[in-house]
Coordinates of C-alpha atoms and ligand atoms in Angstrom, one line a residue:
M1 CA -2.7 -22.8 -12.3
D2 CA -0.2 -23.5 -9.7
I3 CA -1.9 -25.5 -6.9
F4 CA -0.1 -26.7 -3.3
R5 CA -0.8 -29.9 -2.0
I6 CA -0.3 -30.6 1.3
Q7 CA -0.3 -33.3 3.4
G8 CA -1.1 -31.7 7.5
G9 CA -0.6 -32.6 11.1
R10 CA 3.6 -32.2 10.8
P11 CA 5.4 -30.4 13.6
I12 CA 6.8 -27.7 12.3
S13 CA 10.7 -27.1 13.7
G14 CA 14.1 -25.5 12.4
T15 CA 15.2 -22.5 11.8
V16 CA 13.8 -20.1 8.6
R17 CA 15.2 -16.7 6.9
V18 CA 12.9 -13.0 6.5
S19 CA 13.0 -12.0 3.1
G20 CA 13.1 -8.4 1.5
A21 CA 9.1 -7.0 2.4
K22 CA 7.0 -6.5 -0.5
N23 CA 5.2 -3.9 0.8
A24 CA 8.5 -2.0 1.4
A25 CA 10.2 -2.5 -2.0
L26 CA 7.4 -1.5 -3.8
P27 CA 6.7 1.9 -2.5
L28 CA 11.3 2.5 -2.6
M29 CA 11.2 1.5 -6.3
S30 CA 8.9 3.6 -7.5
A31 CA 10.8 6.3 -5.5
T32 CA 12.6 5.9 -7.7
L33 CA 11.8 7.3 -10.6
L34 CA 12.8 11.0 -9.1
T35 CA 16.6 11.0 -9.2
E36 CA 17.7 10.2 -13.1
Q37 CA 21.0 8.5 -10.7
P38 CA 21.2 4.9 -10.0
I39 CA 19.2 3.5 -6.8
R40 CA 20.9 0.2 -6.0
F41 CA 18.7 -1.2 -3.6
V42 CA 19.6 -4.7 -1.6
G43 CA 17.8 -7.4 0.2
A44 CA 15.1 -7.1 -2.2
P45 CA 12.3 -9.7 -2.8
T46 CA 12.5 -9.8 -6.4
R47 CA 11.3 -13.4 -6.9
L48 CA 8.0 -12.0 -5.6
V49 CA 5.7 -11.5 -8.1
D50 CA 5.5 -8.1 -7.3
V51 CA 7.6 -6.4 -7.0
Q52 CA 8.8 -8.5 -10.9
T53 CA 5.4 -6.0 -11.9
M54 CA 6.9 -2.6 -9.8
G55 CA 9.3 -3.5 -12.7
R56 CA 7.5 -4.1 -15.5
L57 CA 5.4 -1.3 -15.2
L58 CA 9.2 1.4 -14.8
V59 CA 10.1 0.5 -17.3
S60 CA 7.4 0.9 -19.2
L61 CA 8.3 4.7 -18.0
G62 CA 11.7 4.9 -19.7
T63 CA 13.2 2.6 -16.3
E64 CA 16.6 0.6 -16.2
F65 CA 16.1 -2.5 -13.9
T66 CA 19.1 -4.8 -13.2
E67 CA 18.4 -7.8 -11.2
R68 CA 21.8 -9.3 -10.1
R69 CA 22.0 -12.2 -7.4
G70 CA 21.3 -11.9 -4.1
G71 CA 18.1 -9.7 -4.4
E72 CA 19.5 -7.2 -5.0
L73 CA 18.1 -4.7 -7.9
V74 CA 19.5 -1.6 -9.6
L75 CA 16.7 0.4 -11.1
T76 CA 17.8 4.2 -12.8
T77 CA 15.9 6.5 -15.1
P78 CA 18.1 8.5 -17.5
N79 CA 14.3 10.2 -18.4
V80 CA 11.0 9.3 -17.9
E81 CA 9.7 8.6 -21.4
E82 CA 6.8 7.3 -20.3
T83 CA 3.6 9.6 -17.9
T84 CA 1.0 6.7 -18.6
A85 CA 0.6 3.6 -16.0
A86 CA -2.1 1.6 -17.9
Y87 CA -4.3 -0.3 -16.7
D88 CA -3.1 -3.8 -17.5
L89 CA 0.0 -3.1 -15.3
V90 CA -2.8 -1.0 -12.4
R91 CA -5.4 -4.4 -12.7
T92 CA -2.8 -6.8 -11.4
M93 CA -1.3 -4.9 -8.4
R94 CA -3.1 -1.4 -7.0
A95 CA 0.6 -0.6 -5.5
S96 CA 0.9 0.7 -9.5
V97 CA -1.1 4.0 -8.4
L98 CA 1.8 4.5 -6.2
V99 CA 4.2 5.8 -9.0
L100 CA 1.5 9.3 -9.1
G101 CA 3.6 10.9 -6.9
P102 CA 7.0 10.3 -8.5
L103 CA 5.7 11.1 -11.9
L104 CA 4.2 14.5 -10.5
A105 CA 7.6 15.9 -8.9
R106 CA 9.8 14.8 -11.9
C107 CA 7.3 15.8 -14.5
G108 CA 4.4 17.2 -14.4
Q109 CA 2.3 15.5 -15.1
A110 CA 1.0 11.8 -14.3
R111 CA -1.7 9.9 -15.9
V112 CA -2.4 6.8 -14.5
S113 CA -5.3 3.7 -13.8
M114 CA -8.3 4.2 -11.3
P115 CA -6.9 1.4 -9.2
G116 CA -10.9 0.0 -8.7
G117 CA -11.9 -2.5 -6.2
C118 CA -10.3 -6.0 -5.6
A119 CA -11.4 -9.5 -3.7
I120 CA -10.9 -7.0 -0.3
G121 CA -12.8 -4.7 -0.3
S122 CA -13.6 -1.3 -2.4
R123 CA -9.7 0.2 -1.8
P124 CA -10.8 4.0 -3.4
V125 CA -7.5 6.4 -4.3
D126 CA -9.4 9.6 -3.1
L127 CA -6.9 10.5 0.0
H128 CA -4.3 9.9 -2.2
L129 CA -6.0 12.5 -4.9
K130 CA -6.7 15.3 -2.1
A131 CA -2.9 15.2 -1.1
M132 CA -2.2 16.1 -5.1
E133 CA -3.9 18.9 -4.9
A134 CA -3.2 20.2 -1.8
L135 CA 0.5 20.8 -3.5
G136 CA -1.2 21.9 -6.6
A137 CA -1.9 19.9 -8.1
R138 CA -5.3 19.5 -10.8
I139 CA -6.2 16.2 -11.3
D140 CA -9.4 15.5 -13.8
V141 CA -10.7 11.9 -14.1
E142 CA -11.0 10.5 -17.7
A143 CA -12.2 7.7 -19.3
G144 CA -10.5 5.2 -16.3
Y145 CA -7.4 7.5 -15.5
V146 CA -6.8 9.9 -13.2
V147 CA -4.6 12.8 -15.0
A148 CA -2.7 15.2 -12.6
R149 CA -1.4 18.1 -13.9
T150 CA 1.3 20.4 -12.0
P151 CA 0.8 24.4 -12.4
P152 CA 4.3 25.4 -14.5
G153 CA 6.4 25.6 -11.8
G154 CA 6.2 22.0 -11.0
L155 CA 4.1 21.3 -8.0
V156 CA 3.8 23.3 -4.1
G157 CA 5.2 22.0 -1.1
G158 CA 1.9 22.2 1.3
R159 CA -0.3 21.2 4.2
V160 CA -1.7 17.6 2.5
V161 CA -4.0 16.9 5.9
F162 CA -5.1 13.0 6.0
E163 CA -8.3 12.7 6.7
K164 CA -8.5 8.9 7.6
I165 CA -5.4 7.1 8.0
T166 CA -4.1 5.1 4.1
V167 CA -0.7 3.3 3.6
G168 CA -0.3 4.2 0.2
G169 CA -1.5 7.7 0.8
T170 CA 0.6 9.3 2.8
E171 CA 3.9 7.2 0.0
N172 CA 2.1 9.5 -2.8
A173 CA 2.7 12.3 -0.9
L174 CA 5.7 12.0 0.9
T175 CA 7.4 10.6 -3.1
A176 CA 5.8 14.1 -4.2
A177 CA 6.7 16.4 -2.3
A178 CA 10.7 15.1 -2.1
L179 CA 10.6 17.8 -5.6
A180 CA 7.8 19.9 -4.5
K181 CA 9.1 23.8 -3.6
G182 CA 9.4 24.1 0.2
E183 CA 7.8 22.6 3.2
T184 CA 5.0 19.9 2.8
V185 CA 3.4 19.5 5.9
I186 CA 1.9 15.4 5.9
E187 CA -0.8 16.1 9.0
N188 CA -2.3 12.4 10.0
A189 CA 0.1 10.5 7.9
A190 CA 0.6 6.6 8.7
R191 CA 3.5 5.4 11.2
E192 CA 4.3 1.8 9.0
P193 CA 7.2 0.1 8.8
E194 CA 7.2 1.2 5.6
I195 CA 6.8 4.9 5.6
V196 CA 10.2 4.9 7.6
A197 CA 11.6 2.9 5.1
L198 CA 10.7 5.2 2.1
A199 CA 11.4 7.9 4.6
Q200 CA 15.0 6.7 5.6
L201 CA 15.3 6.2 1.1
L202 CA 14.7 9.9 0.1
R203 CA 16.5 10.9 3.0
T204 CA 19.2 8.7 1.5
M205 CA 18.8 10.7 -1.8
G206 CA 18.4 14.3 -0.8
V207 CA 15.5 15.3 1.4
E208 CA 14.6 17.0 4.0
I209 CA 12.4 14.8 6.0
E210 CA 11.2 14.5 9.4
G211 CA 8.6 13.5 11.8
E212 CA 8.2 9.5 9.7
G213 CA 6.9 6.7 11.8
T214 CA 4.7 9.3 13.7
H215 CA 1.5 11.4 12.3
R216 CA 3.2 14.9 11.7
I217 CA 5.7 14.5 9.2
L218 CA 7.7 17.5 7.8
V219 CA 9.7 17.2 4.1
Q220 CA 11.5 20.5 2.8
G221 CA 11.7 19.5 -0.9
Q222 CA 14.7 19.5 -2.8
D223 CA 15.5 20.6 -6.9
R224 CA 17.5 17.3 -7.8
L225 CA 17.8 14.0 -5.8
E226 CA 20.6 11.2 -5.6
G227 CA 21.1 8.2 -6.9
C228 CA 22.0 5.8 -3.3
R229 CA 21.8 2.2 -1.8
F230 CA 19.5 1.0 0.5
E231 CA 18.6 -1.5 2.2
V232 CA 15.1 -3.1 2.1
P233 CA 14.6 -4.0 5.6
P234 CA 12.8 -7.2 6.0
D235 CA 9.2 -9.0 5.5
R236 CA 6.8 -7.8 9.5
I237 CA 3.9 -10.0 8.1
E238 CA 6.5 -13.0 6.1
A239 CA 8.0 -13.2 9.3
G240 CA 4.0 -12.8 11.2
T241 CA 2.7 -15.7 8.8
L242 CA 5.4 -17.8 9.7
M243 CA 4.9 -17.0 13.6
C244 CA 1.5 -18.2 13.0
A245 CA 3.1 -22.0 10.9
G246 CA 5.1 -22.9 14.5
A247 CA 2.3 -21.3 16.5
I248 CA -0.8 -24.1 14.5
G249 CA 2.6 -27.1 14.4
R250 CA 3.4 -27.0 18.0
G251 CA 7.0 -26.4 17.3
S252 CA 9.6 -25.0 17.8
L253 CA 10.6 -22.4 14.9
T254 CA 12.9 -19.7 15.1
L255 CA 13.4 -17.0 12.1
T256 CA 16.4 -14.8 11.5
N257 CA 16.4 -11.8 9.8
C258 CA 13.7 -11.2 11.8
P259 CA 11.9 -7.8 12.1
V260 CA 10.7 -8.2 15.5
A261 CA 10.4 -3.8 16.6
H262 CA 7.4 -3.9 13.7
L263 CA 6.0 -7.6 15.3
E264 CA 5.4 -6.2 18.6
A265 CA 1.5 -6.5 18.2
L266 CA 1.5 -9.4 17.1
V267 CA 3.7 -11.1 19.9
E268 CA 1.6 -9.8 22.2
K269 CA -1.2 -11.8 20.9
L270 CA 0.6 -15.2 20.8
R271 CA 1.5 -15.2 23.8
E272 CA -1.6 -14.1 25.7
A273 CA -2.1 -17.7 23.1
D274 CA 0.3 -19.3 25.1
C275 CA 2.9 -19.3 22.7
R276 CA 6.3 -19.5 24.2
V277 CA 7.9 -16.5 22.0
H278 CA 11.8 -15.2 22.0
T279 CA 14.3 -12.3 20.9
G280 CA 18.1 -12.3 20.3
S281 CA 20.0 -9.8 20.7
L282 CA 19.0 -7.9 18.0
S283 CA 20.6 -4.5 15.6
S284 CA 19.9 -1.1 16.1
E285 CA 16.5 -1.0 13.7
G286 CA 15.2 -4.6 15.8
I287 CA 16.4 -6.5 13.9
G288 CA 17.1 -10.3 14.9
E289 CA 16.5 -13.4 16.2
L290 CA 13.4 -14.3 17.2
T291 CA 11.8 -17.9 18.3
I292 CA 8.4 -19.3 19.0
E293 CA 7.1 -21.9 20.9
A294 CA 4.1 -23.7 20.7
P295 CA 3.8 -26.9 23.0
F296 CA 0.5 -26.6 24.4
R297 CA -2.9 -25.7 22.0
P298 CA -3.1 -22.7 21.5
R299 CA -5.4 -20.4 24.0
A300 CA -8.2 -18.2 21.9
V301 CA -7.5 -14.8 22.0
D302 CA -10.0 -11.7 20.8
V303 CA -8.2 -9.5 17.9
M304 CA -8.8 -6.5 16.1
T305 CA -6.9 -4.6 13.5
G306 CA -5.9 -1.1 13.1
E307 CA -3.9 0.9 11.3
Y308 CA 0.1 0.9 12.9
P309 CA 1.2 -0.2 15.9
G310 CA -2.0 -2.3 16.4
F311 CA -2.4 -5.5 14.9
P312 CA -2.0 -5.5 11.1
T313 CA -5.4 -5.5 8.7
D314 CA -2.0 -8.4 6.3
M315 CA -2.2 -10.9 9.5
Q316 CA -5.6 -11.0 10.7
A317 CA -6.6 -14.0 8.2
Q318 CA -2.8 -16.3 9.5
L319 CA -3.8 -15.5 12.9
M320 CA -7.9 -16.6 12.4
A321 CA -5.9 -20.3 10.7
V322 CA -4.6 -20.5 14.5
M323 CA -7.7 -19.9 16.0
S324 CA -9.8 -22.4 14.1
V325 CA -8.4 -24.6 16.3
A326 CA -7.4 -23.5 19.2
Q327 CA -8.9 -23.5 22.5
G328 CA -12.1 -21.6 23.5
R329 CA -13.5 -18.9 22.0
S330 CA -12.3 -15.3 19.5
M331 CA -14.0 -12.3 18.4
M332 CA -12.3 -11.3 15.0
T333 CA -12.6 -7.5 14.1
E334 CA -11.7 -6.0 11.1
R335 CA -11.6 -2.1 10.8
I336 CA -9.5 -1.7 7.4
F337 CA -11.3 -3.9 5.0
E338 CA -15.0 -4.4 4.8
N339 CA -14.7 -7.3 2.2
R340 CA -11.7 -9.0 4.1
Y341 CA -13.2 -12.8 6.2
L342 CA -13.3 -14.4 2.0
H343 CA -10.6 -16.6 4.0
A344 CA -13.1 -17.8 6.8
S345 CA -16.0 -19.5 4.1
E346 CA -12.9 -21.4 3.0
L347 CA -11.5 -22.6 6.4
I348 CA -15.2 -23.6 7.6
R349 CA -15.0 -25.9 4.3
M350 CA -11.9 -27.3 6.1
G351 CA -14.1 -27.6 9.5
A352 CA -13.8 -24.3 11.0
D353 CA -16.3 -23.3 13.2
I354 CA -16.6 -18.8 12.4
H355 CA -19.3 -17.0 12.0
L356 CA -19.8 -13.5 10.5
E357 CA -21.5 -10.8 11.2
G358 CA -20.0 -7.2 9.2
R359 CA -17.1 -6.8 10.5
T360 CA -16.5 -9.3 13.7
A361 CA -15.7 -12.8 12.7
T362 CA -16.6 -14.9 16.1
V363 CA -13.7 -18.0 15.5
R364 CA -15.2 -21.0 18.4
G365 CA -11.3 -23.6 18.1
V366 CA -12.6 -27.2 17.1
E367 CA -10.2 -30.2 17.9
R368 CA -8.6 -30.5 14.2
L369 CA -9.5 -29.3 11.1
S370 CA -9.9 -31.5 8.0
G371 CA -7.5 -31.7 5.0
A372 CA -10.2 -30.2 1.9
P373 CA -9.6 -29.4 -1.5
V374 CA -9.4 -24.9 -1.6
T375 CA -9.6 -22.3 -2.9
A376 CA -7.2 -19.0 -2.1
S377 CA -8.9 -15.2 -3.3
D378 CA -6.5 -13.1 -2.0
L379 CA -2.8 -12.8 -0.7
R380 CA -3.4 -13.4 2.6
A381 CA -6.2 -15.5 2.5
S382 CA -4.1 -17.7 0.8
A383 CA -1.3 -17.7 3.5
S384 CA -4.1 -18.6 6.2
L385 CA -5.4 -21.5 3.6
V386 CA -1.6 -22.6 3.8
L387 CA -1.7 -22.9 8.0
A388 CA -4.8 -24.5 7.8
G389 CA -3.8 -26.7 5.8
L390 CA -0.2 -27.6 7.7
V391 CA -2.1 -28.4 10.3
A392 CA -5.7 -30.2 8.7
Q393 CA -5.6 -33.9 8.6
G394 CA -5.5 -36.0 5.5
E395 CA -4.3 -33.4 2.3
T396 CA -5.1 -29.8 1.3
V397 CA -4.8 -28.6 -2.2
V398 CA -4.9 -25.2 -2.4
R399 CA -5.6 -23.7 -5.7
R400 CA -5.1 -20.0 -7.2
I401 CA -1.7 -19.6 -5.6
Y402 CA -0.8 -17.4 -7.5
H403 CA -2.0 -14.9 -4.8
L404 CA 0.8 -16.2 -2.8
D405 CA 3.4 -15.6 -5.0
R406 CA 2.5 -11.8 -5.0
G407 CA 3.6 -11.4 -1.5
Y408 CA 5.5 -15.3 -0.1
E409 CA 8.9 -16.1 -2.0
N410 CA 9.7 -20.1 -1.8
L411 CA 7.0 -20.3 1.2
E412 CA 6.8 -23.9 -0.2
I413 CA 10.7 -24.1 0.2
K414 CA 10.6 -22.6 3.6
L415 CA 7.9 -24.6 5.0
T416 CA 9.0 -28.3 4.0
K417 CA 13.1 -26.8 5.5
L418 CA 10.6 -26.9 9.0
G419 CA 9.1 -29.9 8.7
A420 CA 6.5 -29.9 6.1
M421 CA 4.8 -31.3 3.4
V422 CA 4.2 -29.4 0.4
S423 CA 4.5 -29.6 -3.4
R424 CA 3.9 -27.2 -5.8
E425 CA 2.1 -28.8 -9.0
S426 CA 0.6 -27.7 -11.9
E427 CA -2.6 -28.5 -12.6
Ligands
LIG1 C1 -3.5 -1.3 3.7 C2 -2.8 -1.4 5.1 C3 -1.6 -2.3 5.4 C4 -1.8 -3.6 4.4 C5 -2.5 -3.6 2.8 C6 -2.4 -4.6 1.8 C7 -3.7 -0.1 6.6 C8 -4.3 1.6 7.1 N1 -3.4 -0.5 5.3 O1 -2.8 0.0 2.7 O2 -0.8 -2.3 6.1 O3 -0.3 -3.6 3.6 O4 -3.3 -2.7 3.3 O5 -3.0 -4.9 2.5 O6 -3.9 -0.8 7.6 N2 -8.8 5.1 1.4 C9 -10.0 5.3 1.6 N3 -9.3 6.3 0.8 C10 -8.2 6.4 0.2 C11 -7.2 5.5 0.2 C12 -7.1 4.7 1.3 O7 -10.9 5.8 1.5 O8 -7.4 7.3 -0.8 C13 -9.4 4.5 3.1 C14 -9.4 2.1 2.5 O9 -11.2 1.7 1.4 C15 -9.4 1.5 3.5 C16 -8.4 2.5 5.1 O10 -8.4 4.0 4.1 O11 -10.1 1.7 4.8 C17 -6.8 2.4 4.3 O12 -6.5 2.1 3.2 P1 -4.6 2.8 3.2 O13 -4.1 2.9 3.9 O14 -4.4 3.6 2.4 O15 -4.1 1.2 1.9 P2 -3.2 0.3 1.7 O16 -2.4 1.6 1.4 O17 -3.7 -0.4 0.0

C-alpha cells in the first residue's frame, strides 16, 4: 500500500492545470451504455482509479474501452452482453449504481448490487429506485441486488418527484428518461455542474432536454441515440483542494483550466478568510485562470455544506484543514452526510483543536500543526490530511493513499511542482 511522506512548512507557489472532473466523468461514462455508437471523451481524468473501475464495470457489461494518450477515452457498446453490475465492482465504487438507468432503458432489465454503506454514512439508493418506478419499472431486491425490469414496451416517460435532492438519483433519472417513451419531468432535481454536463452529453447524443441546472428538468425520450465527441469539464473539487493548498501554504498559486464559475461558494469563503482570489478571462462556460494569494494567516469563517450552489460537502474536509490553522473560531456544519468528520480525529492528532457535536464541528485555529503519522479514511478526508501535512512542522506520513488515488490525478506531482515536499512510497 502506498503512503505519502510530507515535509511541512514550505510555501506553495506556482501554476498547475486542473484535470477533468471525476464526478462528471463517471456518469458520463455510464451514459455511453445508451447507444451502440462510439462516444469519444476528451479531457477525461483517465489515471483515476474510479475512472478505471468504471471502465472495468462497463467492459464487464459489453463495452469496448479504448484509452488514448492525453485524456482521451473511446467507449462503444455494440451490444449489452450482461445486465448485472456485480458486487465486487459496486462495493469498491458507489458510482457503479449509475449504470442502473442506462441498462434499464436500453435492455429493459438490470441487476445492480446494492451499494450499501461507506465510511461517510449509510447512503441509501431508495430515491434512485423510486425514480425508476415512476418511469414504469418494477423493482425487487433479491440477494443483495436491485433487480429492475421494465414493462414489455420499455420505460415510459413520467413524473419523477425527488423528496430530497440527490445528485446520483437525478443522474439515473436522466439516463433512464433518455430512452423512455415520451416526456419525463424531473422535479426537485439536483443542480450540480455534473448534472449539467450529463444533460449536455445526452443532448449531443440526440435527447431533447430543457432545464438542466434548475430544479425542473424536462426530457423527451428518443428511440435511438447517436455517438459523439464530448469534453469532460475540469474538476471543481480538485481545483478547490488546490486553492486550499494555496490558502494553507501562504503562497501565490495559479490554476489553469479552472472551472471558476462552479467555485463561487468556495471563493466567497476564502475571500472572507482574507485570501485574495482573482480570475483571468474566462470561456463562455466560465473556465479559465484563477489565482489565490494568501500572504497572511487565514481568518476563521463559518461554513455549512449544502446542495449546489451551496458549499460542497466534498470541500468540507479540506476547508477544515485550512480552518485548523486559521485565526479565530470556525463553526462547520455538515448537512449532506451524517458521518463525514472522520478526518477530524486525525487532524486533532496533528495538534488541531476540533470539537465535534452531531453535525457541527467547532474548529479553533492553532498557530501550528505538528507532523504525525495519520490514516486516510475516505477520498476527501485524505486530501485534508495532505493539506494539513503541507503546513505542519516536521514530517507527516499519510497512510491509505489509495483513497486519494480514486479521485486525484498525480496530486503529489502537482504539489511538488508548487514547491511542496511530498513523496509517494510503497509501504
Ligand atoms: C453526494 C453529493 C455530491 C458529491 C458526492 C460524493 C450533494 C447533494 N451530493 O452525491 O455533491 O460529489 O456525494 O461525495 O452534495 N439519499 C437518500 N436516498 C437516495 C439517495 C440519496 O436518502 O436514494 C441521501 C443521501 O444519503 C444524502 C443526500 O440524499 O444524505 C444526498 O445524496 P446524493 O446527492 O444522492 O449523493 P451522491 O450522489 O453520492
